[in-house]
C-alpha atoms as an extended CHARMM CRD file, in Angstrom:
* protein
*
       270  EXT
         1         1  UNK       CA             44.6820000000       54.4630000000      -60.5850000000  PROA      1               0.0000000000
         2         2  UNK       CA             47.1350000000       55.1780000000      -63.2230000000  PROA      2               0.0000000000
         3         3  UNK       CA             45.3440000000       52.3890000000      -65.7520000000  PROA      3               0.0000000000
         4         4  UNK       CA             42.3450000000       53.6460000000      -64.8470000000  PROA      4               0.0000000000
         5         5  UNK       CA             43.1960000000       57.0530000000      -65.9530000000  PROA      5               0.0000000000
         6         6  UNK       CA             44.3100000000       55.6940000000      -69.1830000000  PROA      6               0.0000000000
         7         7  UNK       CA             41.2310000000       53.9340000000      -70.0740000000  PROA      7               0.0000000000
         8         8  UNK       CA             38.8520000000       55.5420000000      -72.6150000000  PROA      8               0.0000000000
         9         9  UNK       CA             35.9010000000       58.2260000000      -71.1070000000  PROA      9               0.0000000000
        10        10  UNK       CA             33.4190000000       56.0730000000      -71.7380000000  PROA      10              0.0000000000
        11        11  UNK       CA             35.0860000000       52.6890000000      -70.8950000000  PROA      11              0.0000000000
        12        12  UNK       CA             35.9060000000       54.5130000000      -67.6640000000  PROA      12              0.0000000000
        13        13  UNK       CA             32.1180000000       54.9330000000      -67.1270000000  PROA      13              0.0000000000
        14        14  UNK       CA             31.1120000000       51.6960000000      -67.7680000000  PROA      14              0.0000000000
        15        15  UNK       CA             33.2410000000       50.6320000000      -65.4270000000  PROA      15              0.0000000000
        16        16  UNK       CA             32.1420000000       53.0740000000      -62.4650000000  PROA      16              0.0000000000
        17        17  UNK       CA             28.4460000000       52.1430000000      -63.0170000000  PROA      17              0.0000000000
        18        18  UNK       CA             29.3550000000       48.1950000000      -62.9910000000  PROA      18              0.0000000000
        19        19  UNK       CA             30.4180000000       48.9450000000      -59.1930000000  PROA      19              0.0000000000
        20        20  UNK       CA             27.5100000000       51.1320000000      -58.5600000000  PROA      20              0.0000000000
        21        21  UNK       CA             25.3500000000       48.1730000000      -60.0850000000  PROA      21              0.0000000000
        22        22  UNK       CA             27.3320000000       45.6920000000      -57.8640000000  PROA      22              0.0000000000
        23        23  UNK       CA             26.7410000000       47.4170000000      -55.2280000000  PROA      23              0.0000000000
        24        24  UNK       CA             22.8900000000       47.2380000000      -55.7500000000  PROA      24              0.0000000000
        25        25  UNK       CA             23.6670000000       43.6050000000      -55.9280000000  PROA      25              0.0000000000
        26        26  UNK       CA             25.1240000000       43.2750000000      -52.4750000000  PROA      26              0.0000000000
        27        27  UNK       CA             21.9830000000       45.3010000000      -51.3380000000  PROA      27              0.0000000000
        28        28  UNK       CA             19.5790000000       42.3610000000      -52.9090000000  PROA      28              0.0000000000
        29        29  UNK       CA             22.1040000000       39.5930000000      -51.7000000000  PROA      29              0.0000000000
        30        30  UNK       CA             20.7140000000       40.2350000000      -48.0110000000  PROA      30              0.0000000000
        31        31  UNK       CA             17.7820000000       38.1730000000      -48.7580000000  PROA      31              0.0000000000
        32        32  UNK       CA             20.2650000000       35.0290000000      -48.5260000000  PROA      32              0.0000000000
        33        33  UNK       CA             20.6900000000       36.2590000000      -44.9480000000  PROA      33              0.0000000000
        34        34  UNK       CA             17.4430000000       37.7770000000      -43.9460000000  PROA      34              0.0000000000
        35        35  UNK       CA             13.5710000000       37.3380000000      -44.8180000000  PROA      35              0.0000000000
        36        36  UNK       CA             12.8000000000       40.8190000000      -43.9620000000  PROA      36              0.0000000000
        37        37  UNK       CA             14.8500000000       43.8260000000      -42.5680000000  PROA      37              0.0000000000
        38        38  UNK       CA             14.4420000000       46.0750000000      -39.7150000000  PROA      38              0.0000000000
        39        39  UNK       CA             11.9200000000       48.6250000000      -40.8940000000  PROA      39              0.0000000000
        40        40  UNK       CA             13.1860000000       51.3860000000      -38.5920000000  PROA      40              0.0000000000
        41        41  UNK       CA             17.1770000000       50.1500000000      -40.4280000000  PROA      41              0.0000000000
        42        42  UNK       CA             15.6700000000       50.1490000000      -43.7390000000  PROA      42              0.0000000000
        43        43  UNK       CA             14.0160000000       53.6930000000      -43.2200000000  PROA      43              0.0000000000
        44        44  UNK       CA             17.1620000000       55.3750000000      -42.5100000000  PROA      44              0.0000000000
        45        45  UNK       CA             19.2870000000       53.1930000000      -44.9540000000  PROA      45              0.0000000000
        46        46  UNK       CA             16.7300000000       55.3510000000      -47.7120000000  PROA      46              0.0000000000
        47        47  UNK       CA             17.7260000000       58.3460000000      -45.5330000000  PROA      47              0.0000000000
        48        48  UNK       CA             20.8360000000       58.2800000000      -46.2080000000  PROA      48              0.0000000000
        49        49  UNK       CA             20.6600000000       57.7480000000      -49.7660000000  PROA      49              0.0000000000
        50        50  UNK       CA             18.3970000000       60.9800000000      -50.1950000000  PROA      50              0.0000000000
        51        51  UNK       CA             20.8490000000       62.9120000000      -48.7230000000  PROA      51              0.0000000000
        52        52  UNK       CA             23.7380000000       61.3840000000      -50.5970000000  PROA      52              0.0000000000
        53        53  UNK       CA             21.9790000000       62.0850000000      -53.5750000000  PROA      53              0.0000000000
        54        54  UNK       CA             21.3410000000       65.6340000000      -52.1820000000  PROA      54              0.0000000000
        55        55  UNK       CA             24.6940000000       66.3640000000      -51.6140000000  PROA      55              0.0000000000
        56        56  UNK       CA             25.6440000000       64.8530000000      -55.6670000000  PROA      56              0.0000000000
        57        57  UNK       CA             23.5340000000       67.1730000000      -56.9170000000  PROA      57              0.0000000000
        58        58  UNK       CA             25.3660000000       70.2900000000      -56.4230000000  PROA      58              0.0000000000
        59        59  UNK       CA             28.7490000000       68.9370000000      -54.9160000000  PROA      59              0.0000000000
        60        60  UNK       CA             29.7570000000       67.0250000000      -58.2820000000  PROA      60              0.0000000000
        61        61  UNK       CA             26.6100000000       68.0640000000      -60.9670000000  PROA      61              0.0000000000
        62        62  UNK       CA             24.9960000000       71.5110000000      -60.1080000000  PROA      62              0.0000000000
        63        63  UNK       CA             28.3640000000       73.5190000000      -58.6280000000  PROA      63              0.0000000000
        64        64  UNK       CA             30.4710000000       72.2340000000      -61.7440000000  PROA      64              0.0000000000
        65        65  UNK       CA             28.2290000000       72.6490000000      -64.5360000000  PROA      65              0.0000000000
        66        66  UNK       CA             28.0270000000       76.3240000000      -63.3240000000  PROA      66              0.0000000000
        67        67  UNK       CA             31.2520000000       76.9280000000      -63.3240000000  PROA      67              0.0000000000
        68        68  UNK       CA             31.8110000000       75.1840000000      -66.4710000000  PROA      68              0.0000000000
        69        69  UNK       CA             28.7270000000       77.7040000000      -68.3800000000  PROA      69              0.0000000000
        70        70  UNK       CA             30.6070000000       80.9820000000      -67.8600000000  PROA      70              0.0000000000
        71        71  UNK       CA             33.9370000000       79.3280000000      -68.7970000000  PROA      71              0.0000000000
        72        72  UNK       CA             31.9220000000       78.2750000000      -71.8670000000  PROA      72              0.0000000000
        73        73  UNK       CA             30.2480000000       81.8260000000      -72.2930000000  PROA      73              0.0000000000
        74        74  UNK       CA             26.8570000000       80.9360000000      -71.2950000000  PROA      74              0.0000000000
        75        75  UNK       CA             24.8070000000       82.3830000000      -68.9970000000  PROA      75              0.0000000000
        76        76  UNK       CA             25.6550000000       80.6090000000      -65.5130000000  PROA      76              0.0000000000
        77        77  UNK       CA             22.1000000000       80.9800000000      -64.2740000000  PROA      77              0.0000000000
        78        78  UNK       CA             20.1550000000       80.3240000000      -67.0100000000  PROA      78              0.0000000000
        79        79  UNK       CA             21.8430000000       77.5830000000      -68.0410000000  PROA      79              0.0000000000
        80        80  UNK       CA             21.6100000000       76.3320000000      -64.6470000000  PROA      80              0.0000000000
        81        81  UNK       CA             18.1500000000       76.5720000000      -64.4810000000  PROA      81              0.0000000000
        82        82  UNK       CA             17.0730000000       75.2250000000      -67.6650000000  PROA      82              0.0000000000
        83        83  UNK       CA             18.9680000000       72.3590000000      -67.0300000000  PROA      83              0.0000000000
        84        84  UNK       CA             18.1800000000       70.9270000000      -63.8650000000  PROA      84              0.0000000000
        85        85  UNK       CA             14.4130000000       72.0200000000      -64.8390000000  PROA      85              0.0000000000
        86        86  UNK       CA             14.5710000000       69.9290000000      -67.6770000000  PROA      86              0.0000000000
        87        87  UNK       CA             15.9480000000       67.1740000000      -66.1970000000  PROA      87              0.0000000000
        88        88  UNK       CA             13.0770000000       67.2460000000      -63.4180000000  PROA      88              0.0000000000
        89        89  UNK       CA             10.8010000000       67.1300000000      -66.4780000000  PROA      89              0.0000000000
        90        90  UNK       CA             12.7430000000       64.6050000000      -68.0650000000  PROA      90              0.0000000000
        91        91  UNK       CA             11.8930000000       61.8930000000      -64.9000000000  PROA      91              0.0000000000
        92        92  UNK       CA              8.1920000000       63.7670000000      -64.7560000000  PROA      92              0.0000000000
        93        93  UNK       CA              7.3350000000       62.0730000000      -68.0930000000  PROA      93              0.0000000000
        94        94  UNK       CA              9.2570000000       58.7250000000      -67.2000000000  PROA      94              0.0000000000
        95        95  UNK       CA              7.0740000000       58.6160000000      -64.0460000000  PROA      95              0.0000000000
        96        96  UNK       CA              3.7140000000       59.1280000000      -65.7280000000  PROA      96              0.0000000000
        97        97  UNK       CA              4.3860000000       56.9150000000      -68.3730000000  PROA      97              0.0000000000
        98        98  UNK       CA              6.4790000000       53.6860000000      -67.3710000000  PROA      98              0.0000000000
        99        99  UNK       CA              3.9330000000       51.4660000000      -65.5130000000  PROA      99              0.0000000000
       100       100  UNK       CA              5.4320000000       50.7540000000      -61.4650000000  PROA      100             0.0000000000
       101       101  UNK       CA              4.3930000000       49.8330000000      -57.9810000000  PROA      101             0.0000000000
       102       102  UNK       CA              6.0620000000       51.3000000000      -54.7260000000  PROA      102             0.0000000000
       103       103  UNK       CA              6.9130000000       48.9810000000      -51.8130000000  PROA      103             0.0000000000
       104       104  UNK       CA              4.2540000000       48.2310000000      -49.4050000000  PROA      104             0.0000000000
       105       105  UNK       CA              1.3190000000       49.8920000000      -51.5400000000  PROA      105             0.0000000000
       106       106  UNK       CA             -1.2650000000       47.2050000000      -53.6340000000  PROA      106             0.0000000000
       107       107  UNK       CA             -0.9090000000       46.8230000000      -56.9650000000  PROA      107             0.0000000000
       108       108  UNK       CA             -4.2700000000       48.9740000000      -57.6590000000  PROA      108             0.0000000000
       109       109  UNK       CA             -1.8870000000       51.9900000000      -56.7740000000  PROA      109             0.0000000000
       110       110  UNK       CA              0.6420000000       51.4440000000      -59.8030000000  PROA      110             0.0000000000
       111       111  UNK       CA              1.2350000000       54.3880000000      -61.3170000000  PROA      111             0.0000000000
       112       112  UNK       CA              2.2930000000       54.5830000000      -65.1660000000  PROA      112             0.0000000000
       113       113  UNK       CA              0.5470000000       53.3790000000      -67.8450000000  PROA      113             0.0000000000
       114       114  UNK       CA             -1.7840000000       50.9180000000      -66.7380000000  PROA      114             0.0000000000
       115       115  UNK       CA             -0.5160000000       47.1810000000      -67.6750000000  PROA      115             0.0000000000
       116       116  UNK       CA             -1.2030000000       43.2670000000      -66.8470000000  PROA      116             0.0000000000
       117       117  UNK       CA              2.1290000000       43.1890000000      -65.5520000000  PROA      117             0.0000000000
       118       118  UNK       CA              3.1690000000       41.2790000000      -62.7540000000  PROA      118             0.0000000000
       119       119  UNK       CA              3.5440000000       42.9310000000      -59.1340000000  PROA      119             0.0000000000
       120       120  UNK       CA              7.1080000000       41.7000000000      -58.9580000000  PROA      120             0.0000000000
       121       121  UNK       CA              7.9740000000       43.1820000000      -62.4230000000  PROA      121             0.0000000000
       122       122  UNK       CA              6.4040000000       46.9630000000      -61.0310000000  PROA      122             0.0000000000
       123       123  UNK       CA              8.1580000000       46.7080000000      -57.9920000000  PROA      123             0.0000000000
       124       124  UNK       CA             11.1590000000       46.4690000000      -59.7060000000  PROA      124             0.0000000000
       125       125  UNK       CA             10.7590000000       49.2330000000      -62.2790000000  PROA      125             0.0000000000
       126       126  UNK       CA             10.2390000000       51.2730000000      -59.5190000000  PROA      126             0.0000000000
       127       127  UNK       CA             13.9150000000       51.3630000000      -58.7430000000  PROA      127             0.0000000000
       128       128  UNK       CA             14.6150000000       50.8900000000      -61.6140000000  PROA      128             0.0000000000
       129       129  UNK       CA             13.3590000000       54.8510000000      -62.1420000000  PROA      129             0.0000000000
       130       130  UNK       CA             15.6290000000       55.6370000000      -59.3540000000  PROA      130             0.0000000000
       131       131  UNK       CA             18.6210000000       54.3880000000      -61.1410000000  PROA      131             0.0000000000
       132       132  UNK       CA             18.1530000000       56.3050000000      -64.4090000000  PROA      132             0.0000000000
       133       133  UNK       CA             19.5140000000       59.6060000000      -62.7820000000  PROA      133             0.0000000000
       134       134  UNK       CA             22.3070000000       57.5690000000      -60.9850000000  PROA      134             0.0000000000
       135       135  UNK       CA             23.9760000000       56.1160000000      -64.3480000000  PROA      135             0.0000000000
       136       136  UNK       CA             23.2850000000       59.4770000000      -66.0340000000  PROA      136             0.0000000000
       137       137  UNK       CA             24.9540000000       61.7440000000      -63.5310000000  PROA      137             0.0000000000
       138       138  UNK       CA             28.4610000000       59.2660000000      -63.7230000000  PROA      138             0.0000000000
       139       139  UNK       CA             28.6270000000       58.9360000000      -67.1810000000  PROA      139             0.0000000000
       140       140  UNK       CA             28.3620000000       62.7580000000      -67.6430000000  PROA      140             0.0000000000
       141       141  UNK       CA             30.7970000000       63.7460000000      -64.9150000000  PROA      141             0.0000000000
       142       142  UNK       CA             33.5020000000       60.9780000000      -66.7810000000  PROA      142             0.0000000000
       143       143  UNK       CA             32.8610000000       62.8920000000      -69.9590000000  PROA      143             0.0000000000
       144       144  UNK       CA             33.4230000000       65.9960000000      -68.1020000000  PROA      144             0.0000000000
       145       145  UNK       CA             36.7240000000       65.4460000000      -66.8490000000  PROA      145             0.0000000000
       146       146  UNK       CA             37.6880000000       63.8670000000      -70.8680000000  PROA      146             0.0000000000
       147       147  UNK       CA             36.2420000000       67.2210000000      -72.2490000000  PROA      147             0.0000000000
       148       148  UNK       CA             39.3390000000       69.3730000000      -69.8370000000  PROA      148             0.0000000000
       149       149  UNK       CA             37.0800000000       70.5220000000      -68.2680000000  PROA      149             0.0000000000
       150       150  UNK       CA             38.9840000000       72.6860000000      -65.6920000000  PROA      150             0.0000000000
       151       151  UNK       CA             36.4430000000       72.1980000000      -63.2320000000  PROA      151             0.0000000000
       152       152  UNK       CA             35.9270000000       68.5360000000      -63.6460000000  PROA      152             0.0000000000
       153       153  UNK       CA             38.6130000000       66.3490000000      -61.8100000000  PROA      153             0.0000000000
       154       154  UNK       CA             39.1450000000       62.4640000000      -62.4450000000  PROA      154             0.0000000000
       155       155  UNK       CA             38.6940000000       62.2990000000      -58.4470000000  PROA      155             0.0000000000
       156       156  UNK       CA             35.2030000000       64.3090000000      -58.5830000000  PROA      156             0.0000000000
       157       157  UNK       CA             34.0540000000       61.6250000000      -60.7010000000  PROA      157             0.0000000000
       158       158  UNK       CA             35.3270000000       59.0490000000      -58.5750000000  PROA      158             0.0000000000
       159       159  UNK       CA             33.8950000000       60.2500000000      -55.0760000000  PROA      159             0.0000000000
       160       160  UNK       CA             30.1690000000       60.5100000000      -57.2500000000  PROA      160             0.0000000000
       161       161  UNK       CA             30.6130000000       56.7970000000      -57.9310000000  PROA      161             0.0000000000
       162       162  UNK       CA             31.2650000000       55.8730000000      -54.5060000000  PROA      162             0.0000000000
       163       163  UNK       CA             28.3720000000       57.8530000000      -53.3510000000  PROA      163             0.0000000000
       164       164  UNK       CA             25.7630000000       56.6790000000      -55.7390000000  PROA      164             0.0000000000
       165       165  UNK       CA             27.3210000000       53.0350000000      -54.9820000000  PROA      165             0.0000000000
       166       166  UNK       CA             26.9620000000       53.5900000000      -51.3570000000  PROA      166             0.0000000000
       167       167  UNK       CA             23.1480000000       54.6180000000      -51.5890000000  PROA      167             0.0000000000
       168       168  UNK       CA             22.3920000000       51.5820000000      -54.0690000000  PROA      168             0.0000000000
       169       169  UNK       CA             22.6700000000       49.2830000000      -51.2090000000  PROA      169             0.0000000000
       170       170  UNK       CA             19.1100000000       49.8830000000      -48.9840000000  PROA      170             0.0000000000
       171       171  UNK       CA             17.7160000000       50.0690000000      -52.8890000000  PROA      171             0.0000000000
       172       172  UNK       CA             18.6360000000       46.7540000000      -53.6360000000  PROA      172             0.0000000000
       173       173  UNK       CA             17.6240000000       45.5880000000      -50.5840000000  PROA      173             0.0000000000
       174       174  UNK       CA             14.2900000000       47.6270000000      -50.8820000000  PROA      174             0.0000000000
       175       175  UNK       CA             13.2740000000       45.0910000000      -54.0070000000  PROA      175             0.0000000000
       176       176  UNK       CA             14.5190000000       41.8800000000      -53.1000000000  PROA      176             0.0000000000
       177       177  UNK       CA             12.6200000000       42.0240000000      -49.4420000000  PROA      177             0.0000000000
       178       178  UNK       CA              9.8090000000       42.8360000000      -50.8270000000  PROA      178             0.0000000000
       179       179  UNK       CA              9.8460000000       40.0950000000      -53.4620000000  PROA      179             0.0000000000
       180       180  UNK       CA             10.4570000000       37.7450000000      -50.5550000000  PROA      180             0.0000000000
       181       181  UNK       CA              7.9480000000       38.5980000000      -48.0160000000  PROA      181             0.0000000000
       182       182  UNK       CA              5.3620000000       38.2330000000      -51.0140000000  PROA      182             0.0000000000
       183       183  UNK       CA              6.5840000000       34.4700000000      -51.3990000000  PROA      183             0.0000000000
       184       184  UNK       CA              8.9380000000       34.7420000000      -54.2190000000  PROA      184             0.0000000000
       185       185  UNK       CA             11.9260000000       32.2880000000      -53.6740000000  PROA      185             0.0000000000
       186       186  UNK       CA             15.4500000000       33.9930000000      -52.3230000000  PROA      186             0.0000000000
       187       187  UNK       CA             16.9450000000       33.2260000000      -55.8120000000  PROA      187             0.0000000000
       188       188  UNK       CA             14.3660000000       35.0380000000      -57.8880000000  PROA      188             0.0000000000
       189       189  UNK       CA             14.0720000000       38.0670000000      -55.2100000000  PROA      189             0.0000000000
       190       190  UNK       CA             18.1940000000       38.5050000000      -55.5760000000  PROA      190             0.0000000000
       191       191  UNK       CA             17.9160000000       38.4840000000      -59.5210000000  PROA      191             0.0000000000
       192       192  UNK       CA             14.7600000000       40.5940000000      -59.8030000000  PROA      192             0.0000000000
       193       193  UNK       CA             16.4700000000       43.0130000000      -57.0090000000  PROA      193             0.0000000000
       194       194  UNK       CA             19.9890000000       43.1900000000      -58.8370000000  PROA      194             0.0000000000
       195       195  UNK       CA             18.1470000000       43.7830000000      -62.4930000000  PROA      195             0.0000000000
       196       196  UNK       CA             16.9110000000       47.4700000000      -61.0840000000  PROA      196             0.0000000000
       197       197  UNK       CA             20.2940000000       48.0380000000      -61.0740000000  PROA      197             0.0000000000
       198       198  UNK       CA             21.4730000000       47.0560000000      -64.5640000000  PROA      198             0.0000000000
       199       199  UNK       CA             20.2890000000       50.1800000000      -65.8780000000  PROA      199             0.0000000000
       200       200  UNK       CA             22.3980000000       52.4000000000      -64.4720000000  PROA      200             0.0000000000
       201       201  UNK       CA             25.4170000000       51.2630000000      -66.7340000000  PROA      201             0.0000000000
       202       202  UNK       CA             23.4960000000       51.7520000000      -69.9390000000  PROA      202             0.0000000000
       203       203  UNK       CA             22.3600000000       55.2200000000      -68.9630000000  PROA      203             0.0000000000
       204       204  UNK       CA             26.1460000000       55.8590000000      -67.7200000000  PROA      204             0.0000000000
       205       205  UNK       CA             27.7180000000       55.0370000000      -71.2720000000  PROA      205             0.0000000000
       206       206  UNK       CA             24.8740000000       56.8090000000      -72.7850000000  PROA      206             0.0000000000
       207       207  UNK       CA             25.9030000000       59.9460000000      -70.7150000000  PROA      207             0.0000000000
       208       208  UNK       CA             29.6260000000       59.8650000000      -71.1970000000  PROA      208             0.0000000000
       209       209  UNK       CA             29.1850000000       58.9840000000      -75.1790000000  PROA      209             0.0000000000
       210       210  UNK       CA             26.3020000000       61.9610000000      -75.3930000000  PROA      210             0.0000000000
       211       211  UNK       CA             29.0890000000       64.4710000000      -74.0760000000  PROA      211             0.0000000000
       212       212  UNK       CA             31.7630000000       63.7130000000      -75.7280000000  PROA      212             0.0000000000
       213       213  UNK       CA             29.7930000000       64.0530000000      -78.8830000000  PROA      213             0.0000000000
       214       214  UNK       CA             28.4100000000       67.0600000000      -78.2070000000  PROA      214             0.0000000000
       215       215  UNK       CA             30.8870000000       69.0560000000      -75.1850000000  PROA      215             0.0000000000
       216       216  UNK       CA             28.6030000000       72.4310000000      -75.6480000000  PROA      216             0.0000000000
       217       217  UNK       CA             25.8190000000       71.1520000000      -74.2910000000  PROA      217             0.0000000000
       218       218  UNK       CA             28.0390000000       69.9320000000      -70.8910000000  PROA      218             0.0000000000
       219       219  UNK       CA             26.9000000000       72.1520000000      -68.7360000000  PROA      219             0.0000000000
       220       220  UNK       CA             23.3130000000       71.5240000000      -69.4640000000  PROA      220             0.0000000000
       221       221  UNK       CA             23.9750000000       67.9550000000      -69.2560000000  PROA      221             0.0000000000
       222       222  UNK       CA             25.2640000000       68.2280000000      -65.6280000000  PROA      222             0.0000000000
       223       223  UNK       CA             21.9630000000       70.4090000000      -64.5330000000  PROA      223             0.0000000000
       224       224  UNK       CA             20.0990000000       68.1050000000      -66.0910000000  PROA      224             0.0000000000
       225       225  UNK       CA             21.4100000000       64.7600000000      -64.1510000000  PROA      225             0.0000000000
       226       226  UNK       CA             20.9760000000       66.9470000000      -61.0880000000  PROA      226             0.0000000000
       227       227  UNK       CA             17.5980000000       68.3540000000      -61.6900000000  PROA      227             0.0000000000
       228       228  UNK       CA             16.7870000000       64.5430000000      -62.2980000000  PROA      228             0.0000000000
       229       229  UNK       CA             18.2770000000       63.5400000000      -59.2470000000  PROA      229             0.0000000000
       230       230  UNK       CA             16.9090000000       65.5140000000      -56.9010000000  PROA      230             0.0000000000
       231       231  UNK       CA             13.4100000000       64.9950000000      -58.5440000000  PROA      231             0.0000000000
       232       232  UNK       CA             13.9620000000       61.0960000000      -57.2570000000  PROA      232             0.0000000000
       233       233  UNK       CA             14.8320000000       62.0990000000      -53.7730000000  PROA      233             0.0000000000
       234       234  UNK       CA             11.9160000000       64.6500000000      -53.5990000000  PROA      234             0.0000000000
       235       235  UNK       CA              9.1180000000       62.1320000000      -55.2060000000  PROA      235             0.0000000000
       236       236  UNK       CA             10.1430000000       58.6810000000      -53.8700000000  PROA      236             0.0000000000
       237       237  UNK       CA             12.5480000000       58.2110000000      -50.9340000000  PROA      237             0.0000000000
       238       238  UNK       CA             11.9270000000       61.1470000000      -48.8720000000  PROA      238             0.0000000000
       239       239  UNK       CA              7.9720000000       60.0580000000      -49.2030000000  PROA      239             0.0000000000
       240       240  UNK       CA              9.0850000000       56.2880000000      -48.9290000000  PROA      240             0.0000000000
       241       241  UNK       CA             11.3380000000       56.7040000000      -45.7860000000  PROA      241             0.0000000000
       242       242  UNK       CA              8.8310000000       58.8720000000      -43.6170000000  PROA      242             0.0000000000
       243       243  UNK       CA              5.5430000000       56.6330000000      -43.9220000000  PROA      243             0.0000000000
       244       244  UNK       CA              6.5790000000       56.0490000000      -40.3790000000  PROA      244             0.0000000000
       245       245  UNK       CA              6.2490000000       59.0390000000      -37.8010000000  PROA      245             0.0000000000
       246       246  UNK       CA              7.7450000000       57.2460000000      -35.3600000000  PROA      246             0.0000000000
       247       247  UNK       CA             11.1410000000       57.0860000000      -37.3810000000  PROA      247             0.0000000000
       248       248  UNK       CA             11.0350000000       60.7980000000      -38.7040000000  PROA      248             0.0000000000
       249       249  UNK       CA             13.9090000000       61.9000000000      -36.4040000000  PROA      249             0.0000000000
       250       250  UNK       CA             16.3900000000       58.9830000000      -37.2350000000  PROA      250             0.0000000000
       251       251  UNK       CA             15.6020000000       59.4870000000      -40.8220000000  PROA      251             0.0000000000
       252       252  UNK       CA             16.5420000000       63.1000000000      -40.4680000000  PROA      252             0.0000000000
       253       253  UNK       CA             19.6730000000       62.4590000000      -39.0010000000  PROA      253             0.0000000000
       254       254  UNK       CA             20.2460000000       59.6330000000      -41.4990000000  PROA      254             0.0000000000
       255       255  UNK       CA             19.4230000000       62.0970000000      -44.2700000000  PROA      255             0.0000000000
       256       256  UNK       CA             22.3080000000       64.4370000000      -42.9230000000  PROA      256             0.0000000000
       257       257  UNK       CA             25.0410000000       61.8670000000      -42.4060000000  PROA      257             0.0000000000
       258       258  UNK       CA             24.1610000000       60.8710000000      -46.0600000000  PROA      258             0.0000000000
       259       259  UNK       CA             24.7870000000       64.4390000000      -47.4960000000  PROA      259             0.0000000000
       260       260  UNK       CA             28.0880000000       64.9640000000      -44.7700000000  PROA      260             0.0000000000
       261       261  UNK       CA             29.2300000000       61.6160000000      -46.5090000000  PROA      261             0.0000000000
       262       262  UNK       CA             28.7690000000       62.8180000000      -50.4970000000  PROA      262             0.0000000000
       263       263  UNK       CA             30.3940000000       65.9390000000      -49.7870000000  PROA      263             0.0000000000
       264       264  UNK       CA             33.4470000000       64.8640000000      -47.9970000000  PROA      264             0.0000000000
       265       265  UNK       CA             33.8620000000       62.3600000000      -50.3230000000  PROA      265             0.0000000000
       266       266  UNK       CA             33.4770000000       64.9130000000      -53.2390000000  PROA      266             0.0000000000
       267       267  UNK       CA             35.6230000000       67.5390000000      -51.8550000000  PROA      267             0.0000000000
       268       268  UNK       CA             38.4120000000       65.2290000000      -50.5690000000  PROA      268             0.0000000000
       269       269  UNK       CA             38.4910000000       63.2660000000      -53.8720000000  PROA      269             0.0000000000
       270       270  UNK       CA             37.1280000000       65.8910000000      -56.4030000000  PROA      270             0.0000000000
C-alpha cells in the first residue's frame, strides 16, 4: 500500500484500470469452462453491476465533486448539474455515432453509424461503450486525491476500482458467450471479450492526466464520469437484464446487493 501511494497519479491509474481490465478478462475466460451461461445467472450478474455502478456514481463521483465545488467557490449545484448533464451527453453522441450490436438482437438492429462491420466486432463495441465511463471515473478520482483534494481519499479511489472491477466480470462474460454460441472458436471469443475491456485503461490515464492539468475543472470532471455512468446503467443494462419478466424480481434484488456492495466498499475504504 505504501508503494502504491508513492507511485505517480497517473501511473497509479493505469494501474487500477489494468485490474479492472483483468477482471473483464476473467469474465471472458468462462468460455474455456462453459458454452453458454445460465440466463437467469447472467441476468442478475448485469444486475448487480447496474447497481454497483449506481452506487459509484454518487458514493465516489457525484457526493465528492460537490463537496469539492464549494471548497473551490463554485456553485455546488450548478456545477453539479452541468456536469453529470454533460457527461450524459457526452455517451449520447458516442451512442449515436460509434456503430454496435447488443447481445441477442440481429445485426439489422445495430445502432451507430451504419457499417460493413462484422457482428462479432459490434458486439464487442458494445461493451466497449460501457467501459468508457468505467476508465474515466478511476482515472479522475486518482487525480482527485493527487490534487489534495480534502474530500478525495487514496482509499475512495481504491474501493471505485474494486467496484467497477467487480461489475466487469458478467460484461466480459456477456461478449465472449455470445461470440461462442454464434460459432466463433473459445480462443477468439476470450480475446474479442477481453479487448472491450482494454479501453478502460486508456480512458483512465486520460482522466487522471486531464485533471492534473487542469484541477479547476475537477469537480466538473467528477459529475461528468457520473452523469456518464449512470447514462450506461439507464440505456443498456437495466434494458439488457429485464428482457426477461420472469427474472425481474432476482434482478431487483441483484441490483440492490450491487449498490449495498459499492457503498460499503466506498465508505469503509474511502
Amino acid at each position: 500500500m505504501i508503494f502504491f501511494q508513492e507511485l505517480n497519479p497517473v501511473l497509479q491509474a493505469l494501474l487500477a484500470t489494468i485490474f479492472t481490465w483483468g477482471v473483464t478478462a476473467a469474465g471472458a475466460a468462462l468460455v474455456f469452462m462453459h458454452r453458454t451461461v445460465n440466463q437467469k445467472l447472467m441476468d442478475s450478474m448485469l444486475g448487480f453491476a447496474a447497481g454497483v455502478m449506481i452506487a459509484a456514481s454518487f458514493w465516489s463521483l457525484l457526493a465528492p465533486g460537490i463537496e469539492m465545488a464549494g471548497q473551490m467557490g463554485f456553485v455546488p449545484w450548478r456545477t453539479a448539474a452541468l456536469g453529470f448533464l454533460a457527461g450524459g451527453l457526452f455517451m449520447r453522441l458516442i451512442d449515436r455515432f460509434l456503430p454496435h450490436l447488443h447481445p441477442g438482437l440481429d445485426i439489422s438492429k445495430s445502432e451507430g453509424v451504419k457499417t460493413s462491420w462484422q457482428r462479432s466486432t459490434l458486439l464487442v463495441l458494445a461493451i466497449t461503450l460501457h467501459n468508457i465511463p468505467e476508465g474515466l471515473a478511476v482515472g479522475v478520482a486518482f487525480g482527485a486525491v493527487a490534487a489534495n483534494i480534502p474530500s478525495a481519499s487514496l482509499g475512495g479511489a481504491i474501493a471505485l476500482a474494486i467496484g467497477i472491477g467487480l461489475q466487469n466480470f458478467p460484461e466480459g462474460a456477456a461478449v465472449s458467450m455470445p461470440l461462442r454460441r454464434e460459432g466463433l472458436s473459445r480462443g477468439k471469443s476470450f480475446l474479442l471479450g477481453q479487448a472491450s475491456g482494454l479501453v478502460e485503461p486508456v480512458a483512465g490515464v486520460l482522466g487522471a492526466y486531464f485533471v492534473l492539468s487542469m484541477q479547476s475543472v475537477l469537480p466538473y470532471a467528477l459529475c461528468f464520469a457520473a452523469g456518464a455512468m449512470i447514462f450506461v446503467v439507464v440505456e443498456e443494462l437495466i434494458p439488457e437484464s429485464q428482457q426477461n419478466p420472469k427474472h425481474i424480481d432476482m434482478v431487483t434484488m441483484a441490483t440492490l446487493v450491487g449498490f449495498a456492495v459499492m457503498m460499503v466498499l466506498d465508505v469503509a475504504l474511502g
